[in-house]
Amino acid sequence: MRVLLNRTHIEHPFLIWRRLAPATRSRMLIGIVVLAAAVLSMAAGYIIIGNRMRLALLIFGPLLAVPTVLWVSRRFEYVVLALPITALAIPFELPTGTYSTVPAAMVLALMLCGIWIVSMGLRKTWHLAPSPLNRPMLVFCIACTISLVWGIVWRDPILNLNLFKNFEVVQVASLLTYFISIGAALLIGNFVQSEQRLKYIVGCFIFFGSMMTLFQVFSIRHGFLNDKGLWGLWTVIPAYALVIAHPGLKWHWRLLLLTLIGLNLYQTFFVNLLWKSGWIPTVIAIFAATLLRSWRWFLVLLVAASLLVYTQQEFFHRMVEAEMNEGADGRIGMWEINLRVVGDHWLFGTGPAGYAPYYMTYYPHDARSTHNNYLDIIAQFGLVGSLIWFWFAAVSTIEGLRLFREAPPGFLKTLALTVTSGWIGAQASMFLGDWILPFAYNQTITGYKYTVYSWIFVGVLISLRQLINRQRASETVGEVV
């Protein structure tokens, strides 16, 4: 037995390879490459003929994943900066075998979060950039996970789940979407740590938002811009904050930004008037930014808006009438159904995407989504999840107000005004649709590519805290010296 296990009888393959002649090794390498290419070519042909996309991901995914992960891990901070571009202007989506797809922004955020978590685990250094937002976001993730288990354990036994294909998979995917939304905010907050990089993020939203505005105004077809969700809000409010708050901005830039704001409001308000969630959050954010900047200008804006409503009463009357004809009053009935479901599952809710089977079982003829993120949250995560969400919303808004007061005049103060007023508008948008947390059977996980807009700016709040604290610390040291 000892002879059989002796190291002289079992040589390492690498030693055998090194003993081969160079010409032999070259021929073997060529043979291996040719054989691998032939196998992959046959696999590709088999996949293309049969349209087997899942098999393609299974075969080619690992081949691409390993070098991609190695490349990303070495340039991690720079790859994080790709998040805004992938969200705004990368149409690539991975198929899932259903009507939902996984957008490029979610793939990138998922990969970055995975690398980050593994890296912290290997180094045994679990650390997040200090921010009052960390705790409520992480607690909300825990509550969502508990709701998933709770909803399965306490699920009504008579639910008609035959109407839902792979329902548990959909629930897990929905939960992952919420995790990755918060993950995107943490990535931005922890790895975007310079004023130049924050300027880059704002520039991305203004640049691509300008393209979206022009393409919509002039009815230009395109296949790469994600002009959905709160794109109007996060295009207008950075431009508006720069106009009213950034010192030293040259007049021609102000004129260009005002033109962009005017075109965007024209498109979202006058052309797409019935899509309320396209312009109401933007208007609310403009009022919020103006109030934070100057209460006198807020009064002027309020008077101007009142005069507009008074002089255009017929126009607004037609708007309300058209809205009613579109079935706006039906939302009350949808909300009543939602609250009935919540009444029996009020503590931790029905779990991610969990209220859909209840609708189809108990209200099959009126099973429509709520189009209200707040009702979605209480139905999915119960009273506990809703209270945690309101805690997070309050903390993030208060942190934005605090940063606006603490930041010195300049870009950081302007950006604090942008994020705070924009986040207030985004919170208002939750009454009109699921533009912050996409519901699995409405926006689907594909909606992540535009719901992540708001989460990117939540991450900017965390970055601002680090930069402002760093500036104050350096000023303190300078005074002492």
XYZ file of C-alpha atoms in Angstrom:
481
model
C 0.000 0.000 0.000
C 2.818 2.376 0.808
C 4.428 1.650 -2.570
C 1.188 2.441 -4.374
C 0.817 5.797 -2.573
C 4.476 6.711 -2.987
C 4.852 10.147 -4.623
C 7.344 8.669 -7.136
C 4.591 6.482 -8.580
C 1.986 9.273 -8.947
C 3.417 12.319 -10.676
C 1.651 15.652 -10.763
C 0.144 16.340 -14.228
C 2.022 19.650 -14.393
C 5.376 17.815 -14.035
C 4.475 15.469 -16.863
C 3.479 18.505 -19.005
C 6.814 20.226 -18.358
C 8.787 17.150 -19.443
C 7.146 17.146 -22.870
C 9.024 18.631 -25.812
C 7.961 22.187 -26.785
C 6.736 21.000 -30.185
C 4.617 18.307 -28.529
C 3.131 20.778 -26.075
C 2.280 23.173 -28.932
C 0.538 20.427 -30.900
C -1.407 19.358 -27.807
C -2.478 22.945 -27.084
C -3.632 23.391 -30.673
C -5.559 20.127 -30.441
C -7.229 21.153 -27.172
C -8.210 24.557 -28.599
C -9.575 23.007 -31.811
C -11.514 20.385 -29.849
C -12.952 23.007 -27.483
C -13.919 25.242 -30.418
C -15.626 22.328 -32.154
C -17.575 21.368 -29.029
C -18.647 24.957 -28.401
C -19.605 25.420 -32.046
C -21.806 22.325 -31.982
C -23.341 23.489 -28.706
C -23.991 26.944 -30.183
C -25.631 25.434 -33.256
C -27.796 23.180 -31.117
C -28.849 26.150 -28.996
C -29.589 28.459 -31.935
C -31.656 25.857 -33.817
C -33.715 24.989 -30.757
C -33.791 28.515 -29.288
C -32.594 27.111 -25.972
C -31.541 30.294 -24.197
C -31.357 28.758 -20.733
C -28.958 26.122 -22.014
C -26.885 28.903 -23.597
C -26.593 30.643 -20.253
C -25.663 27.362 -18.588
C -22.871 26.613 -21.077
C -21.478 30.015 -21.967
C -22.305 31.834 -18.734
C -19.478 30.309 -16.648
C -17.006 30.769 -19.517
C -17.732 34.489 -19.560
C -18.327 34.898 -15.835
C -14.864 33.901 -14.576
C -12.793 36.382 -16.629
C -15.458 39.050 -16.165
C -15.408 38.728 -12.368
C -11.607 38.824 -12.314
C -11.574 41.962 -14.473
C -14.301 43.695 -12.452
C -12.701 42.909 -9.083
C -9.539 44.742 -10.158
C -11.438 47.840 -11.330
C -14.331 47.706 -8.902
C -14.723 51.429 -8.127
C -14.741 52.318 -11.817
C -17.237 49.604 -12.731
C -19.627 50.959 -10.075
C -19.705 54.146 -12.143
C -21.271 52.127 -14.980
C -24.495 51.701 -12.984
C -26.138 54.966 -14.160
C -25.301 54.281 -17.815
C -26.556 50.675 -17.732
C -29.784 51.904 -16.149
C -30.321 54.835 -18.485
C -29.110 53.613 -21.849
C -28.236 49.907 -22.057
C -31.149 47.897 -23.552
C -29.502 44.482 -23.069
C -31.699 42.054 -21.118
C -31.269 38.400 -20.163
C -34.240 36.094 -20.837
C -35.794 34.157 -17.968
C -38.127 31.894 -19.902
C -41.127 34.051 -18.956
C -42.440 37.435 -20.077
C -40.055 39.063 -17.605
C -36.383 39.704 -18.376
C -33.346 40.646 -16.315
C -32.055 44.092 -17.388
C -28.381 44.942 -17.702
C -28.519 47.295 -14.713
C -29.720 44.490 -12.461
C -27.126 42.040 -13.797
C -24.358 44.552 -13.107
C -25.636 45.490 -9.642
C -26.079 41.819 -8.719
C -22.545 40.976 -9.840
C -21.041 43.952 -7.998
C -22.925 43.185 -4.793
C -21.855 39.543 -4.986
C -18.170 40.426 -5.463
C -18.368 43.005 -2.668
C -19.984 40.597 -0.181
C -17.547 37.778 -1.005
C -14.623 40.171 -0.680
C -15.765 41.373 2.744
C -16.336 37.764 3.818
C -12.845 36.661 2.757
C -11.245 39.624 4.470
C -13.564 39.342 7.485
C -14.110 43.103 7.397
C -17.842 43.801 7.310
C -17.954 47.545 6.884
C -20.311 50.128 5.389
C -19.713 53.834 4.964
C -21.254 55.512 8.048
C -24.758 56.770 7.309
C -28.084 56.934 9.174
C -29.624 55.226 6.126
C -27.770 51.936 6.633
C -29.797 50.585 9.517
C -33.330 51.123 8.130
C -32.332 49.732 4.731
C -30.806 46.580 6.214
C -33.701 46.114 8.634
C -36.124 46.450 5.721
C -34.244 43.656 3.911
C -34.617 41.448 7.001
C -38.338 42.245 7.270
C -38.857 41.391 3.575
C -37.131 38.038 4.087
C -39.283 37.260 7.119
C -42.360 38.189 5.068
C -41.405 35.675 2.389
C -41.314 32.822 4.922
C -44.344 34.155 6.809
C -46.421 34.410 3.632
C -45.627 30.805 2.684
C -46.291 29.389 6.159
C -49.587 31.242 6.640
C -50.764 31.034 3.038
C -54.468 30.318 2.642
C -54.771 26.622 1.708
C -57.480 27.215 -0.892
C -55.467 29.634 -3.034
C -55.552 28.834 -6.734
C -51.817 28.631 -7.454
C -52.383 26.748 -10.709
C -52.698 30.117 -12.421
C -49.150 31.032 -11.443
C -46.141 29.315 -12.971
C -43.251 28.821 -10.539
C -44.826 31.159 -8.017
C -42.157 30.612 -5.339
C -39.456 31.416 -7.914
C -41.264 34.642 -8.752
C -41.384 35.525 -5.063
C -37.671 34.934 -4.580
C -36.871 36.926 -7.735
C -39.056 39.769 -6.491
C -37.301 39.722 -3.115
C -33.933 39.761 -4.878
C -35.042 42.815 -6.877
C -35.684 44.705 -3.639
C -32.332 43.593 -2.228
C -30.471 44.705 -5.345
C -32.284 48.064 -5.303
C -30.886 48.729 -1.837
C -27.592 47.186 -2.963
C -27.301 49.764 -5.760
C -27.679 52.566 -3.202
C -24.999 51.029 -0.980
C -22.639 50.553 -3.930
C -22.918 54.202 -4.930
C -22.654 55.380 -1.320
C -19.578 53.300 -0.517
C -17.553 53.540 -3.723
C -18.364 56.961 -5.216
C -16.231 59.047 -2.897
C -15.223 62.132 -4.870
C -16.952 65.269 -6.081
C -15.845 64.573 -9.666
C -17.578 61.185 -9.678
C -20.769 62.702 -8.287
C -20.646 65.277 -11.068
C -20.339 62.405 -13.505
C -23.537 60.786 -12.135
C -25.472 64.051 -12.404
C -24.073 64.564 -15.898
C -25.273 61.102 -16.960
C -28.846 61.845 -15.898
C -28.898 65.283 -17.514
C -27.265 64.071 -20.753
C -29.363 60.969 -21.281
C -32.449 62.705 -19.887
C -31.967 65.423 -22.514
C -31.824 62.777 -25.232
C -34.992 61.127 -23.887
C -36.741 64.501 -23.845
C -35.749 65.389 -27.412
C -36.624 61.951 -28.736
C -40.072 62.113 -27.156
C -40.784 65.701 -28.169
C -39.855 65.028 -31.815
C -41.249 61.461 -31.836
C -37.875 59.925 -32.723
C -37.841 56.159 -32.344
C -34.998 54.599 -30.425
C -34.236 51.275 -28.852
C -31.706 52.034 -26.172
C -32.958 54.716 -23.761
C -34.999 53.704 -20.698
C -37.427 56.630 -20.705
C -39.868 55.094 -18.251
C -40.664 55.481 -14.592
C -39.308 58.637 -12.973
C -36.997 59.573 -15.830
C -38.640 63.013 -16.056
C -38.137 63.696 -12.348
C -34.439 62.772 -12.351
C -33.867 64.776 -15.534
C -35.588 67.973 -14.458
C -34.674 68.236 -10.790
C -30.848 68.095 -11.219
C -31.137 70.738 -13.951
C -33.469 72.893 -11.848
C -31.209 72.687 -8.781
C -28.207 73.766 -10.849
C -30.165 76.758 -12.173
C -31.405 78.023 -8.799
C -28.620 76.993 -6.422
C -25.252 76.511 -8.107
C -23.107 79.648 -7.753
C -21.064 80.821 -10.685
C -22.971 78.858 -13.322
C -22.639 80.740 -16.611
C -25.744 82.220 -18.180
C -25.618 80.087 -21.341
C -25.628 76.910 -19.230
C -28.582 78.221 -17.250
C -30.384 78.981 -20.504
C -29.738 75.479 -21.837
C -30.913 73.885 -18.588
C -34.057 76.043 -18.534
C -34.763 74.988 -22.127
C -34.383 71.336 -21.127
C -36.753 71.835 -18.179
C -39.314 73.587 -20.379
C -39.222 70.886 -23.075
C -39.486 68.106 -20.525
C -42.439 69.683 -18.724
C -44.124 70.354 -22.070
C -43.776 66.694 -23.035
C -44.741 65.191 -19.682
C -47.441 67.694 -18.731
C -49.155 68.825 -21.934
C -48.514 65.882 -24.274
C -48.667 63.019 -21.747
C -51.102 64.744 -19.429
C -53.024 61.652 -18.347
C -49.863 59.926 -17.163
C -49.924 61.667 -13.804
C -46.941 59.843 -12.366
C -44.912 61.304 -15.229
C -45.293 64.927 -14.149
C -46.832 65.243 -10.656
C -43.660 63.991 -8.861
C -41.584 66.453 -10.910
C -43.836 69.381 -10.018
C -43.773 68.435 -6.327
C -39.970 68.188 -6.432
C -39.719 71.629 -8.063
C -41.853 73.137 -5.297
C -39.785 71.347 -2.644
C -36.479 72.534 -4.140
C -37.766 76.105 -4.397
C -38.956 76.091 -0.775
C -35.610 74.775 0.454
C -33.752 77.393 -1.576
C -35.923 80.429 -0.739
C -39.355 80.732 0.831
C -39.873 84.035 -1.015
C -39.380 82.391 -4.418
C -41.601 79.557 -3.214
C -44.417 82.049 -2.642
C -43.819 83.513 -6.111
C -43.956 80.035 -7.636
C -47.091 79.199 -5.669
C -48.840 82.385 -6.884
C -47.789 81.663 -10.484
C -49.129 78.113 -10.253
C -52.402 79.370 -8.764
C -52.807 81.886 -11.581
C -52.138 79.166 -14.132
C -54.805 76.935 -12.647
C -57.262 79.856 -12.399
C -56.748 81.065 -15.967
C -56.784 77.553 -17.437
C -59.785 76.160 -15.590
C -61.305 74.673 -18.719
C -58.079 72.842 -19.542
C -57.825 71.319 -16.068
C -61.528 70.475 -16.096
C -60.975 68.483 -19.317
C -57.996 66.811 -17.701
C -60.067 65.658 -14.714
C -62.892 64.524 -17.002
C -60.500 62.545 -19.199
C -58.947 61.007 -16.109
C -62.341 59.866 -14.861
C -63.159 58.423 -18.278
C -59.918 56.459 -18.074
C -61.194 54.824 -14.899
C -59.368 56.807 -12.218
C -62.275 56.307 -9.810
C -61.708 52.558 -10.115
C -58.545 52.874 -8.055
C -60.650 53.243 -4.916
C -62.144 49.813 -5.541
C -58.677 48.318 -6.128
C -57.446 49.809 -2.859
C -60.457 48.409 -0.981
C -59.667 44.898 -2.255
C -56.058 45.335 -1.219
C -57.017 46.353 2.305
C -59.330 43.341 2.617
C -56.401 41.054 1.845
C -54.208 42.990 4.274
C -56.840 42.595 7.001
C -56.168 38.854 7.190
C -52.375 39.159 6.816
C -51.592 42.394 8.573
C -48.446 41.557 10.567
C -45.842 40.516 7.933
C -48.090 40.508 4.877
C -48.348 37.909 2.126
C -44.677 38.005 1.111
C -43.043 39.428 -2.044
C -45.597 39.398 -4.874
C -47.750 37.375 -2.487
C -51.072 39.145 -2.809
C -51.521 38.245 -6.507
C -52.925 34.705 -5.806
C -55.343 36.158 -3.247
C -56.673 38.549 -5.882
C -57.094 35.766 -8.453
C -58.749 33.419 -5.943
C -61.128 35.743 -4.099
C -61.603 38.567 -6.654
C -60.946 36.986 -10.067
C -63.121 39.491 -11.955
C -61.437 42.548 -10.425
C -57.866 41.325 -9.894
C -55.914 44.462 -10.756
C -52.702 45.723 -9.192
C -52.978 48.661 -6.833
C -50.714 51.054 -8.798
C -49.705 52.310 -5.363
C -46.337 51.379 -3.866
C -47.484 52.071 -0.311
C -50.353 49.601 -0.619
C -48.009 47.149 -2.330
C -45.647 47.355 0.637
C -48.310 46.830 3.300
C -49.844 43.938 1.319
C -46.499 42.228 0.761
C -44.681 43.043 4.011
C -47.493 43.888 6.392
C -47.655 46.537 9.059
C -44.111 45.756 10.207
C -42.644 46.244 6.738
C -44.640 49.435 6.197
C -43.454 50.977 9.463
C -39.850 50.154 8.584
C -40.311 51.697 5.137
C -41.702 54.909 6.640
C -38.774 54.916 9.046
C -36.384 54.689 6.087
C -38.266 57.376 4.137
C -38.225 59.746 7.120
C -34.550 59.131 7.929
C -33.452 59.618 4.318
C -35.458 62.840 3.952
C -34.157 64.238 7.237
C -30.598 63.283 6.255
C -31.048 65.132 2.945
C -32.291 68.248 4.730
C -29.387 68.052 7.168
C -26.849 67.686 4.357
C -28.339 70.669 2.541
C -27.889 72.809 5.655
C -24.368 71.555 6.390
C -22.912 71.661 2.872
C -20.982 74.802 1.911
C -22.158 76.744 -1.166
C -21.134 74.931 -4.292
C -21.788 71.682 -6.088
C -22.239 69.552 -2.960
C -24.949 71.861 -1.633
C -26.636 71.890 -5.042
C -26.507 68.097 -5.156
C -27.959 67.834 -1.637
C -30.838 70.042 -2.836
C -31.254 67.801 -5.903
C -31.411 64.553 -3.979
C -33.613 65.818 -1.154
C -36.253 67.457 -3.337
C -36.096 64.622 -5.877
C -36.550 62.011 -3.157
C -39.593 63.925 -1.854
C -41.049 63.819 -5.359
C -40.225 60.116 -5.632
C -42.053 59.417 -2.368
C -45.092 61.206 -3.801
C -44.857 59.073 -6.942
C -45.421 55.963 -4.832
C -49.078 56.970 -4.514
C -49.391 56.808 -8.314
C -47.431 53.678 -9.249
C -44.723 51.205 -8.284
C -41.814 53.384 -9.382
C -39.556 52.661 -6.387
C -40.135 48.948 -5.719
C -41.362 47.231 -8.920
C -44.214 44.807 -8.346
C -43.544 41.404 -9.928
C -46.850 41.203 -11.836
C -46.917 44.827 -12.974
C -43.501 46.283 -13.786
C -41.902 42.819 -13.358
C -38.221 42.617 -12.491
C -37.561 44.275 -15.855
C -38.749 47.499 -14.236
C -35.598 47.537 -12.149
C -33.806 49.361 -14.962
C -35.797 52.531 -14.235
C -36.857 52.098 -10.603
C -33.137 52.019 -9.754
C -32.878 55.703 -10.754
C -34.129 56.783 -7.336
C -31.898 54.283 -5.527
C -28.816 55.662 -7.261
C -29.624 59.071 -5.773
C -30.264 57.504 -2.361
C -26.696 56.238 -2.632
C -25.591 59.783 -3.465
C -26.916 60.830 -0.035
C -24.499 58.381 1.590
C -21.624 59.688 -0.556
C -22.466 63.287 0.309
C -22.267 62.504 4.010
C -18.728 61.132 3.606
C -17.537 64.082 1.511
C -19.059 66.747 3.749
C -17.674 65.109 6.903
C -14.260 64.892 5.227
C -14.366 68.580 4.310
C -15.343 69.593 7.834
C -12.603 67.417 9.319
C -9.961 68.958 7.056
C -11.176 72.453 7.945
C -10.968 71.614 11.652
C -7.411 70.312 11.257
C -6.482 73.470 9.331
C -7.830 75.674 12.105
C -5.883 73.762 14.744
C -2.650 74.017 12.747
